[in-house]
Every structure is written in C-alpha cells, then in structure tokens.
PDB file of C-alpha atoms in Angstrom:
ATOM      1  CA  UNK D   1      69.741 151.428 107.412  1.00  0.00           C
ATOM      2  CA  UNK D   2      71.616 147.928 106.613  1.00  0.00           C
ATOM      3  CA  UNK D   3      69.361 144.862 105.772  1.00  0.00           C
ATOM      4  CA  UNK D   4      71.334 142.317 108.210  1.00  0.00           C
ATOM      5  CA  UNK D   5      74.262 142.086 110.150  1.00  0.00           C
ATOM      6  CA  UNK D   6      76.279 140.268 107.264  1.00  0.00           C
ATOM      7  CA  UNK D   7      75.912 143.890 105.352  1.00  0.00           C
ATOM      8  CA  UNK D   8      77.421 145.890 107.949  1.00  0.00           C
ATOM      9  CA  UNK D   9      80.823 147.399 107.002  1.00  0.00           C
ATOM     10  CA  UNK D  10      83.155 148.449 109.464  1.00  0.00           C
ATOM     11  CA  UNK D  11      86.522 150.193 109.863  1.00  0.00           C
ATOM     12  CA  UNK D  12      88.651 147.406 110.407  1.00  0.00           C
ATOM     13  CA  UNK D  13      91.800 148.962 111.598  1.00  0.00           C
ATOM     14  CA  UNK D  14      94.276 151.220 109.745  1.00  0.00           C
ATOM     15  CA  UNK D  15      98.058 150.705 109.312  1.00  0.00           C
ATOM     16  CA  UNK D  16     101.073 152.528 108.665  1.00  0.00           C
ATOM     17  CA  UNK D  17     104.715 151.857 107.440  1.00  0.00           C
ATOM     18  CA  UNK D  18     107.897 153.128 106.216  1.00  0.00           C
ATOM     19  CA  UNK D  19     110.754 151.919 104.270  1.00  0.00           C
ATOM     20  CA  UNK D  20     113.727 153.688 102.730  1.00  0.00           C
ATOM     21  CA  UNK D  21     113.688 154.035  99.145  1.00  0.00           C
ATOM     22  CA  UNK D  22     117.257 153.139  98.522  1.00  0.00           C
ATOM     23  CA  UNK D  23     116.923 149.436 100.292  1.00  0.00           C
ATOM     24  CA  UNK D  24     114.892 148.473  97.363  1.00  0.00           C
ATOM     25  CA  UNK D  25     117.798 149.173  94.802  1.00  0.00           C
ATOM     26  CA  UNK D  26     119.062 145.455  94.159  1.00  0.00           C
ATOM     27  CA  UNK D  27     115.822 144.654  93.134  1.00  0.00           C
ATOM     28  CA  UNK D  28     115.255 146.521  89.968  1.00  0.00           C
ATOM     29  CA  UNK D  29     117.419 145.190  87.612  1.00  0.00           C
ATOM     30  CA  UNK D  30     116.218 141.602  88.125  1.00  0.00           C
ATOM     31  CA  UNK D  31     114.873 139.716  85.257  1.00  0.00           C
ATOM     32  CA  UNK D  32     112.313 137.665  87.441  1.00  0.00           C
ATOM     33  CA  UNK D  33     110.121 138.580  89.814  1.00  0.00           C
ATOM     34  CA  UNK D  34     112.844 140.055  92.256  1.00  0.00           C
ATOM     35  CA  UNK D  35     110.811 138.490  95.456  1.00  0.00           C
ATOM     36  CA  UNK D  36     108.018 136.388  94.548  1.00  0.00           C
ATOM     37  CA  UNK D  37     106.728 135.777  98.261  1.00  0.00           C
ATOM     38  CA  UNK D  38     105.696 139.546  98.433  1.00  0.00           C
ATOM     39  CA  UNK D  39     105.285 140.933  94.832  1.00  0.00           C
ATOM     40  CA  UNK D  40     102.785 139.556  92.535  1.00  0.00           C
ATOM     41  CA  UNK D  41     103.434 138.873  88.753  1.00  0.00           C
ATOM     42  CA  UNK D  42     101.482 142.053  87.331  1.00  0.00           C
ATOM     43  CA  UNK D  43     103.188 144.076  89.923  1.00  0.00           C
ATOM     44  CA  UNK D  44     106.816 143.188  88.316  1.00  0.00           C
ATOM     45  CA  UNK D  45     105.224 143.491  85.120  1.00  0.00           C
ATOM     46  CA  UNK D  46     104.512 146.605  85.869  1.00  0.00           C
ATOM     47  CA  UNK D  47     108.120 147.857  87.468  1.00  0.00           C
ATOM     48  CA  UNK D  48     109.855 146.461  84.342  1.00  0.00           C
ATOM     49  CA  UNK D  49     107.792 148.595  82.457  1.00  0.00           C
ATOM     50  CA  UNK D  50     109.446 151.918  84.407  1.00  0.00           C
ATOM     51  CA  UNK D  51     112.857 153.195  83.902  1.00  0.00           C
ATOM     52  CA  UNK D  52     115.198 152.190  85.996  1.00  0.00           C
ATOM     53  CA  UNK D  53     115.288 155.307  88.667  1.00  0.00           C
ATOM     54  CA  UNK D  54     111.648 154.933  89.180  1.00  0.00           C
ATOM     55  CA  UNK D  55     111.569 151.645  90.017  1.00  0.00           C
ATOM     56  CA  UNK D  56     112.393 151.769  93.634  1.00  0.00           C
ATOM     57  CA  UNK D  57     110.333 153.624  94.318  1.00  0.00           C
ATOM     58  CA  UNK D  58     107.921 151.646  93.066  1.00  0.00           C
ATOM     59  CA  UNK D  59     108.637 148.642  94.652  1.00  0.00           C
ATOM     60  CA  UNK D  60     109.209 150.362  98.217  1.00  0.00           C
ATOM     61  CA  UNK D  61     105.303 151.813  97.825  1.00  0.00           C
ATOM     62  CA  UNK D  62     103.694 148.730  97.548  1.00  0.00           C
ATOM     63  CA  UNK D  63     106.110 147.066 100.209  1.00  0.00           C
ATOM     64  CA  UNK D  64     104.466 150.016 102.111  1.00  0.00           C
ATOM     65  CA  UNK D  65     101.111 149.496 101.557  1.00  0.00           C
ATOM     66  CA  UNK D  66     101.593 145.921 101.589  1.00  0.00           C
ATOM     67  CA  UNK D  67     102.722 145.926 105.387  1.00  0.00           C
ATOM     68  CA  UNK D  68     100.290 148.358 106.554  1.00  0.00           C
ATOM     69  CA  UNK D  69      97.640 146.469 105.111  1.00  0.00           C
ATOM     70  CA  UNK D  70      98.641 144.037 107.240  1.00  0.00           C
ATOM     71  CA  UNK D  71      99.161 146.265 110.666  1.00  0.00           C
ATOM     72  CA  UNK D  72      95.323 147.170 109.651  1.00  0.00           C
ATOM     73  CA  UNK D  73      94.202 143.756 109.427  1.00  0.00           C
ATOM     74  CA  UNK D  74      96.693 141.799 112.388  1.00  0.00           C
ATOM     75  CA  UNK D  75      96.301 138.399 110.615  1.00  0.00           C
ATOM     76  CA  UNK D  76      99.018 137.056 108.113  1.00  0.00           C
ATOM     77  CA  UNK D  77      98.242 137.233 104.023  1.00  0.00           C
ATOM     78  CA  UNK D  78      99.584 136.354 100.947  1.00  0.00           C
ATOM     79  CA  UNK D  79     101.177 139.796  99.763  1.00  0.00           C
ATOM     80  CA  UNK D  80     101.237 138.461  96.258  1.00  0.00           C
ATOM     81  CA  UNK D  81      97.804 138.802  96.451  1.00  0.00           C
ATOM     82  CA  UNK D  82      97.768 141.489  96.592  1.00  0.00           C
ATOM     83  CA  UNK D  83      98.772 144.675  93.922  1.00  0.00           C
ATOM     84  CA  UNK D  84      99.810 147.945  94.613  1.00  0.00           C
ATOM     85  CA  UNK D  85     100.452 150.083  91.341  1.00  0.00           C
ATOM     86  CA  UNK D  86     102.722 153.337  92.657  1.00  0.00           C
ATOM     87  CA  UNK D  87     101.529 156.346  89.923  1.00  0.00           C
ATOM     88  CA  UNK D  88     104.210 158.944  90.535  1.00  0.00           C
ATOM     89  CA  UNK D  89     102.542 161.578  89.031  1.00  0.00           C
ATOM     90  CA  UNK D  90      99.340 161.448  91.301  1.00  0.00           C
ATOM     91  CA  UNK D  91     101.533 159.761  94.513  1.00  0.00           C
ATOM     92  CA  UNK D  92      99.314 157.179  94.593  1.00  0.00           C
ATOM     93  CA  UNK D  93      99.062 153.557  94.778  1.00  0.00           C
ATOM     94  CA  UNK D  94      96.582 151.908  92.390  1.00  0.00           C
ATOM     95  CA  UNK D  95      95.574 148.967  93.918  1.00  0.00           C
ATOM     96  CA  UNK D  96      93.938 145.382  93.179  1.00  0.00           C
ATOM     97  CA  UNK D  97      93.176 142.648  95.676  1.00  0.00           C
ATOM     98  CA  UNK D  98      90.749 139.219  95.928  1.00  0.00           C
ATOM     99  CA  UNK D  99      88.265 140.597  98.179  1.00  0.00           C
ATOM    100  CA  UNK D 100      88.476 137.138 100.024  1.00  0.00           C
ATOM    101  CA  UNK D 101      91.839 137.087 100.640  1.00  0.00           C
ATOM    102  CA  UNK D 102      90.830 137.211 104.603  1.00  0.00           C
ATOM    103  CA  UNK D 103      87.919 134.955 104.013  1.00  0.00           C
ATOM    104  CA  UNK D 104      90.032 131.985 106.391  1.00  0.00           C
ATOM    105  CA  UNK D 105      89.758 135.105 109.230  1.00  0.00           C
ATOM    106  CA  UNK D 106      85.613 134.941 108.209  1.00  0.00           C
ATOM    107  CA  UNK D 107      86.244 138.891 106.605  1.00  0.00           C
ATOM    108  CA  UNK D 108      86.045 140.220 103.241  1.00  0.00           C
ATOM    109  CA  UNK D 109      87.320 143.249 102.243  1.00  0.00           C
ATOM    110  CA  UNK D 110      85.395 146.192 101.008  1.00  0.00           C
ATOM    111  CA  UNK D 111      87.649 148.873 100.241  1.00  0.00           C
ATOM    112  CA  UNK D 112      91.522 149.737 101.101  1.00  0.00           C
ATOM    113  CA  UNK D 113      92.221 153.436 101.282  1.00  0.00           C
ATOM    114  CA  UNK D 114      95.657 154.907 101.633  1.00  0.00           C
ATOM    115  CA  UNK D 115      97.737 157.480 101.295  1.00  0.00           C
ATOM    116  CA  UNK D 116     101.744 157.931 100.171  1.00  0.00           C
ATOM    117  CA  UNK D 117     104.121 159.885 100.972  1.00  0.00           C
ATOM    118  CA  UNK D 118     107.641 160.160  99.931  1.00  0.00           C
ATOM    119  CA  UNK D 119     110.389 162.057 101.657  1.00  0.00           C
ATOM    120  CA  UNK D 120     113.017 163.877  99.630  1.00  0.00           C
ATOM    121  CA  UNK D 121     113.232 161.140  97.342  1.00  0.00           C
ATOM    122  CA  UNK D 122     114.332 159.098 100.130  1.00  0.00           C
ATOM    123  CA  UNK D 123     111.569 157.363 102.683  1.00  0.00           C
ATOM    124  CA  UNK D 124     108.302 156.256 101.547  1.00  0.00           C
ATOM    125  CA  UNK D 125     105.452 156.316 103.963  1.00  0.00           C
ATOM    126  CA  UNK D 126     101.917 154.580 103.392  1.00  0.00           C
ATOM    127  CA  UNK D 127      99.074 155.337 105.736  1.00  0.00           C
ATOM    128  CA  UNK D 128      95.994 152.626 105.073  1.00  0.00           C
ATOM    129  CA  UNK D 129      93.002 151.944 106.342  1.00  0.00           C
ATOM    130  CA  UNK D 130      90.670 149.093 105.644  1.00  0.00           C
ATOM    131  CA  UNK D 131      86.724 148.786 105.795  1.00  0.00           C
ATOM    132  CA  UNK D 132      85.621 145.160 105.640  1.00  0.00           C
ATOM    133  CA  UNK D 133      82.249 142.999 106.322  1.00  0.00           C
ATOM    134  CA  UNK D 134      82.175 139.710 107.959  1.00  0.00           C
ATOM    135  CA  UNK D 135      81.646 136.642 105.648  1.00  0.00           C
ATOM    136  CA  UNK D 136      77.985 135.366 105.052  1.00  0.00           C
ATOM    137  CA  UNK D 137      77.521 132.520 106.533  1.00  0.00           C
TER     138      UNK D 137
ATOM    139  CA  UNK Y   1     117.580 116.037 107.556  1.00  0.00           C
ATOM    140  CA  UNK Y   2     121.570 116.257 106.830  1.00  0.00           C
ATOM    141  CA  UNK Y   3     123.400 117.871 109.744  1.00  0.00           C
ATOM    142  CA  UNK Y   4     125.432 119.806 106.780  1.00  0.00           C
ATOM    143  CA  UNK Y   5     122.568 121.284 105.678  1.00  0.00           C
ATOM    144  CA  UNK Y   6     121.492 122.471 109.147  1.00  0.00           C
ATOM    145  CA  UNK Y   7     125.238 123.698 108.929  1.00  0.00           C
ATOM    146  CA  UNK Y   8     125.107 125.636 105.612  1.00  0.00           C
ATOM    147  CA  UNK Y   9     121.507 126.901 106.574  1.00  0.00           C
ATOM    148  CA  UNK Y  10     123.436 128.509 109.829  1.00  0.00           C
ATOM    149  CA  UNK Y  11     126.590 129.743 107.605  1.00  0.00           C
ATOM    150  CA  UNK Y  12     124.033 132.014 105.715  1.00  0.00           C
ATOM    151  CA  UNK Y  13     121.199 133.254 108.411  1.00  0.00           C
ATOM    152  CA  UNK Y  14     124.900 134.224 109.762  1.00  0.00           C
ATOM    153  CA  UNK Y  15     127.123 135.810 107.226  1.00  0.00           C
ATOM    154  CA  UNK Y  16     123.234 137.256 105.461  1.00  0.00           C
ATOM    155  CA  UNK Y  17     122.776 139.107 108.762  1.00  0.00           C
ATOM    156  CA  UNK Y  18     126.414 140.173 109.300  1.00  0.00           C
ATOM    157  CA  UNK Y  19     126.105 141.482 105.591  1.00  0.00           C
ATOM    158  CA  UNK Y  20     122.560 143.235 106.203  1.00  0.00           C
ATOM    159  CA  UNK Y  21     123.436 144.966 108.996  1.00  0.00           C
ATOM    160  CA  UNK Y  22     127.481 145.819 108.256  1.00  0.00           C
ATOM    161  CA  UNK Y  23     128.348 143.703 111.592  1.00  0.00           C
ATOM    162  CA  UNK Y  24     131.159 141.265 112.021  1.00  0.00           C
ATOM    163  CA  UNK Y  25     130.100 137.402 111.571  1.00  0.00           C
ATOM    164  CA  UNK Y  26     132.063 137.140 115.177  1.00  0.00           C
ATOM    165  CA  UNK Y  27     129.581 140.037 116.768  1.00  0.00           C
ATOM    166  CA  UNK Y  28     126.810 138.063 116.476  1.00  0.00           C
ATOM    167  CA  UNK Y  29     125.271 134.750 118.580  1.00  0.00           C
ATOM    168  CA  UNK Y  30     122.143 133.186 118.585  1.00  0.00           C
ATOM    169  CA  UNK Y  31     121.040 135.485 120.808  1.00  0.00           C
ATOM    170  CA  UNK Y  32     121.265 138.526 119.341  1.00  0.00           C
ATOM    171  CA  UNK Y  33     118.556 140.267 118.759  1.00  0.00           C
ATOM    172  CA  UNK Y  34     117.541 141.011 115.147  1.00  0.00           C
ATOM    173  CA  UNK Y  35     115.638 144.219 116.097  1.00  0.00           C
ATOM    174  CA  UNK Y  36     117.270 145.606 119.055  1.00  0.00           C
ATOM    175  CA  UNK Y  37     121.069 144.544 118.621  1.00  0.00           C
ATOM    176  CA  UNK Y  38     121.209 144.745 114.622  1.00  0.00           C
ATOM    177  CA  UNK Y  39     118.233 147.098 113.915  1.00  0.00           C
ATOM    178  CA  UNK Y  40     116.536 144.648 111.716  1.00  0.00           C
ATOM    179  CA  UNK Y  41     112.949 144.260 110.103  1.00  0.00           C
ATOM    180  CA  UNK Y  42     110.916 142.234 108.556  1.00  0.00           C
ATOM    181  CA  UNK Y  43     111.727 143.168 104.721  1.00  0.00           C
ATOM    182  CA  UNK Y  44     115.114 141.880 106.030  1.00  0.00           C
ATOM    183  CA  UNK Y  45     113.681 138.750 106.994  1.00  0.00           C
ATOM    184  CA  UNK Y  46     111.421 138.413 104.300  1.00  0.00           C
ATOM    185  CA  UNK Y  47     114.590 138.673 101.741  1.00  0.00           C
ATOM    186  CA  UNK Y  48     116.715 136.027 103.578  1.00  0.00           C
ATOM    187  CA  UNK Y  49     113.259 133.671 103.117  1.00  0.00           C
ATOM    188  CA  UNK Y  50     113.088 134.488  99.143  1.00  0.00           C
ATOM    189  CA  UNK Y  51     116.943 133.677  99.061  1.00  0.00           C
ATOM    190  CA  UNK Y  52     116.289 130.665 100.910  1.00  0.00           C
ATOM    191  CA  UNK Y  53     113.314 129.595  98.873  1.00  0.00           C
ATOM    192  CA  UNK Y  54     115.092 130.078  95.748  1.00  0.00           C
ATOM    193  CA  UNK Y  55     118.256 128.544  97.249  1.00  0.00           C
ATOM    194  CA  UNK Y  56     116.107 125.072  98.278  1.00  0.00           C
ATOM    195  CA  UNK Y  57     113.665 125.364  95.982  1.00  0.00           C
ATOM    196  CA  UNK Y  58     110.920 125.321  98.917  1.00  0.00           C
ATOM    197  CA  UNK Y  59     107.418 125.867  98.181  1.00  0.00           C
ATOM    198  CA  UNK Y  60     105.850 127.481 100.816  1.00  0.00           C
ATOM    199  CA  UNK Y  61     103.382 130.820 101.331  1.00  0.00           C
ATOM    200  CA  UNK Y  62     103.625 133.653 103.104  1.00  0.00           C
ATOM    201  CA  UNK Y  63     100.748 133.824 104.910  1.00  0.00           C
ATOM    202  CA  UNK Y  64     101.646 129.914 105.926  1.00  0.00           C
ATOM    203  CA  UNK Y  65     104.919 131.775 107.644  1.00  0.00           C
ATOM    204  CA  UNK Y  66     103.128 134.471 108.746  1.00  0.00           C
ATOM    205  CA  UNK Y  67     100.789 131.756 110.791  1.00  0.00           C
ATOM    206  CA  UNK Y  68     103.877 129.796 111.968  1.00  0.00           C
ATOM    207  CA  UNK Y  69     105.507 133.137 112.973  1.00  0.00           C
ATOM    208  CA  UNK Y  70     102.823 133.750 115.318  1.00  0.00           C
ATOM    209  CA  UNK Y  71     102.614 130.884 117.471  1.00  0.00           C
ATOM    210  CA  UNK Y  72     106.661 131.064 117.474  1.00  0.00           C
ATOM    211  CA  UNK Y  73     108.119 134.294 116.955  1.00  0.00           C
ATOM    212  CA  UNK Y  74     111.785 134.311 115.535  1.00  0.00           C
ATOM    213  CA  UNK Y  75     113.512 137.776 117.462  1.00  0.00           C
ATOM    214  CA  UNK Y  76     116.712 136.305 117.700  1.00  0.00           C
ATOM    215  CA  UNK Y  77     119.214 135.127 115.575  1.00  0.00           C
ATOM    216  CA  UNK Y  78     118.879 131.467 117.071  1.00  0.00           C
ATOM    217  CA  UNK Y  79     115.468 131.364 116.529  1.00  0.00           C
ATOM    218  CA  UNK Y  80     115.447 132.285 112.434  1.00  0.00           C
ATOM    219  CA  UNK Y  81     117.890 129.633 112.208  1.00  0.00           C
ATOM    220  CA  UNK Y  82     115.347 127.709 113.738  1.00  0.00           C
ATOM    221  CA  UNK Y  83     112.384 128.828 111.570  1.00  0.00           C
ATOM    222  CA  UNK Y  84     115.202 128.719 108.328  1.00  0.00           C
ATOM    223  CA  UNK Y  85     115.606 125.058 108.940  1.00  0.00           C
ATOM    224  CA  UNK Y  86     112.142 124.190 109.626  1.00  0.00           C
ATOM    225  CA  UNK Y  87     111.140 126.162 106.565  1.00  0.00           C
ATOM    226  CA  UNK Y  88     113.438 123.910 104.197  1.00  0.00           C
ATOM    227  CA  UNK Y  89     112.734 120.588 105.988  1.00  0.00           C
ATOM    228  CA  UNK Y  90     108.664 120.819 105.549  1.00  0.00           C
ATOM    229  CA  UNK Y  91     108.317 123.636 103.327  1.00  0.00           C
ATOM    230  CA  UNK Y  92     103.951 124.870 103.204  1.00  0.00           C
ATOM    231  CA  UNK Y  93     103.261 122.334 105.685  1.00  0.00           C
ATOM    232  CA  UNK Y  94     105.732 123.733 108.803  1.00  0.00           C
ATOM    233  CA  UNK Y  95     102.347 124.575 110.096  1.00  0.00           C
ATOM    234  CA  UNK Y  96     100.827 120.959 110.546  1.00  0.00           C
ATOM    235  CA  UNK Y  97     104.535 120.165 112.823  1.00  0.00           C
ATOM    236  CA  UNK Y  98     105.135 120.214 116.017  1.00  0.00           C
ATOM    237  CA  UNK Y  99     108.284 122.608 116.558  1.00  0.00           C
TER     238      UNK Y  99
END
C-alpha cells in the first residue's frame, strides 16, 4: 500500500522510434561533440571510444531512445540530459538521466525501460516506456 | 536585425533542405511541406538547428525550442525560416517574444 499520493508511481506513457542507421554516418568522425543540442558530453566520450563502424550505430540508439522518451513523456527536454550508452553485445542501451529533468512539468522520473532493436544492420528501433511520480509539493 | 542575414538564413533552410532531401532548390517554396512533400523529420530539423547554432554562435536549449515549437509549429518550409530567424535574433529567450 503507498504512504501518500506523492509516492504513487505510474506508467507515464511509452514511446517508440526509428531511425536508419546509415543517416548517422557524418557524425562519427567528428572531433567535437557532433550535435551538442541532443548528445551529451559522456555520450561522445563514449562513441569516440568505439571504432569507427560501431559508432552509428551508437549514436542512432540513443537518438532512438532519446525521441521515444519524449513520445512517452509529450513535453519538450533537454536530450543532453539525458545518456543513452548502446552495448552491442547485450542490444541494449545503458542509460543515465537527472531524475528531475521533468520537474518544470511537476514529474520526476522513476525508471526508463526500453528495448532495441536493430534491423539487418540497417534501422534501429527503440521501444520505451517511462514510470514517473508527481513532484512533492 | 540585418535584412542580409534574414537573406543568408533563407539561402541555407533552402539549399540544407534541397540537399537533405535530394530535391532541386527551384522545387521547393515556403510552402512546402517538410513532412509530406520532402519526407522530412525532426533529426533533420534538429541538424539544420546545430548547424545554425554553430554557424551564429546562438545559445539556446532544446527543450526552450521544443516549448516554442509547440505554441508555433514549423511544417513548412516558410515557417522554419521563420523559427531559423527567430532562433538567431533572441537565441534561449525566443520564448519570452511575441512571434
């Protein structure tokens, strides 16, 4: 049984998107932070560290996850706020994020699942879906 | 702000669309649609906005565009010239304007 209102989680909404892997190609041999609007810092940190081929890849997952996140949620967000770490082995997205990155909507988030797919090395797909709790007051 | 600039910041929502979507500069008016007529999304969008950024040197979030976006969407290719120019006149605070 929850204590109060204020600890009540809910199912927010889920989200789902899908990019083509190859779109993401003039991004991965930049130097900087390719697009610093949507990536954050440790995310291109963490692309640089791939080989080349992978990188893509990489970047088109968390574009993924990044725009379902916010089909789930309907309310604009920093993406750099975001960090979604594409592990190729497992074909999933490890993923960091200020739990009150929606706290101007009076939400925080509790937990961001999601799942990845890719398509013959071509399409990525992310389906998300986000639990949250409205903000104490 | 300098009609040249509102110019050049045409010139490249322009030729950056004709480019994107492998159309002629000539096929396209302001009101062409960027989803419909040139199959267009938003990691299209979002690019042209990091080139502009870059290009002006415009600080500015997305979740401040994101707001603006939704009280004035930008479908056509009139209307991101629109949002392009607003963008690079007041930069974060394109919210606290009247459009």
């Amino acid at each position: 049984m929850l204590n109060s209102e204020k600890d009540a989680e809910i199912l927010f909404g889920c989200g789902v998107d899908e990019e083509i892997i190859e779109r993401f190609n003039p991004l991965v041999i930049s130097r900087e932070n390719p697009m610093p609007l949507i990536f954050s810092e440790e995310e291109f940190e963490f692309v640089k560290g791939l080989s080349l081929s992978k990188r893509a890849v990489s970047y088109a997952a968390s574009f993924c996850c990044k725009e379902s996140l916010f089909k789930a949620c309907g309310f604009p967000f920093n993406f750099n706020e975001t960090s979604f770490f594409y592990d190729e082995e497992k074909n999933i997205c490890t993923s960091s994020w200020s739990s009150d990155i929606f706290l101007d909507e009076g939400w925080v988030i509790k937990n961001i699942e999601h799942k990845i797919s890719i398509w013959n090395n071509r399409c990525c797909t992310a389906q998300l879906c986000l639990t949250a709790r409205r903000k104490e007051k | 702000m300098e009609e040249k600039t509102v110019q050049e910041i045409t010139d490249l929502v322009y030729s950056y669309f004709a480019e994107e979507c492998d159309v002629e500069v000539n096929d396209i008016s302001d009101s062409t649609s960027i989803i419909e007529d040139l199959e267009g999304d938003s990691l299209m969008l979002l690019s042209l906005l990091e080139q502009v950024r870059k290009k002006y040197d415009i600080k500015v979030e997305l979740k401040t565009l994101g707001k603006h976006l939704m009280k004035k969407p930008s479908d056509s290719i009139g209307q991101v010239v629109e949002l392009t120019v607003a963008v690079v006149k007041h930069g974060d605070n394109i919210l606290n304007v009247e459009l």
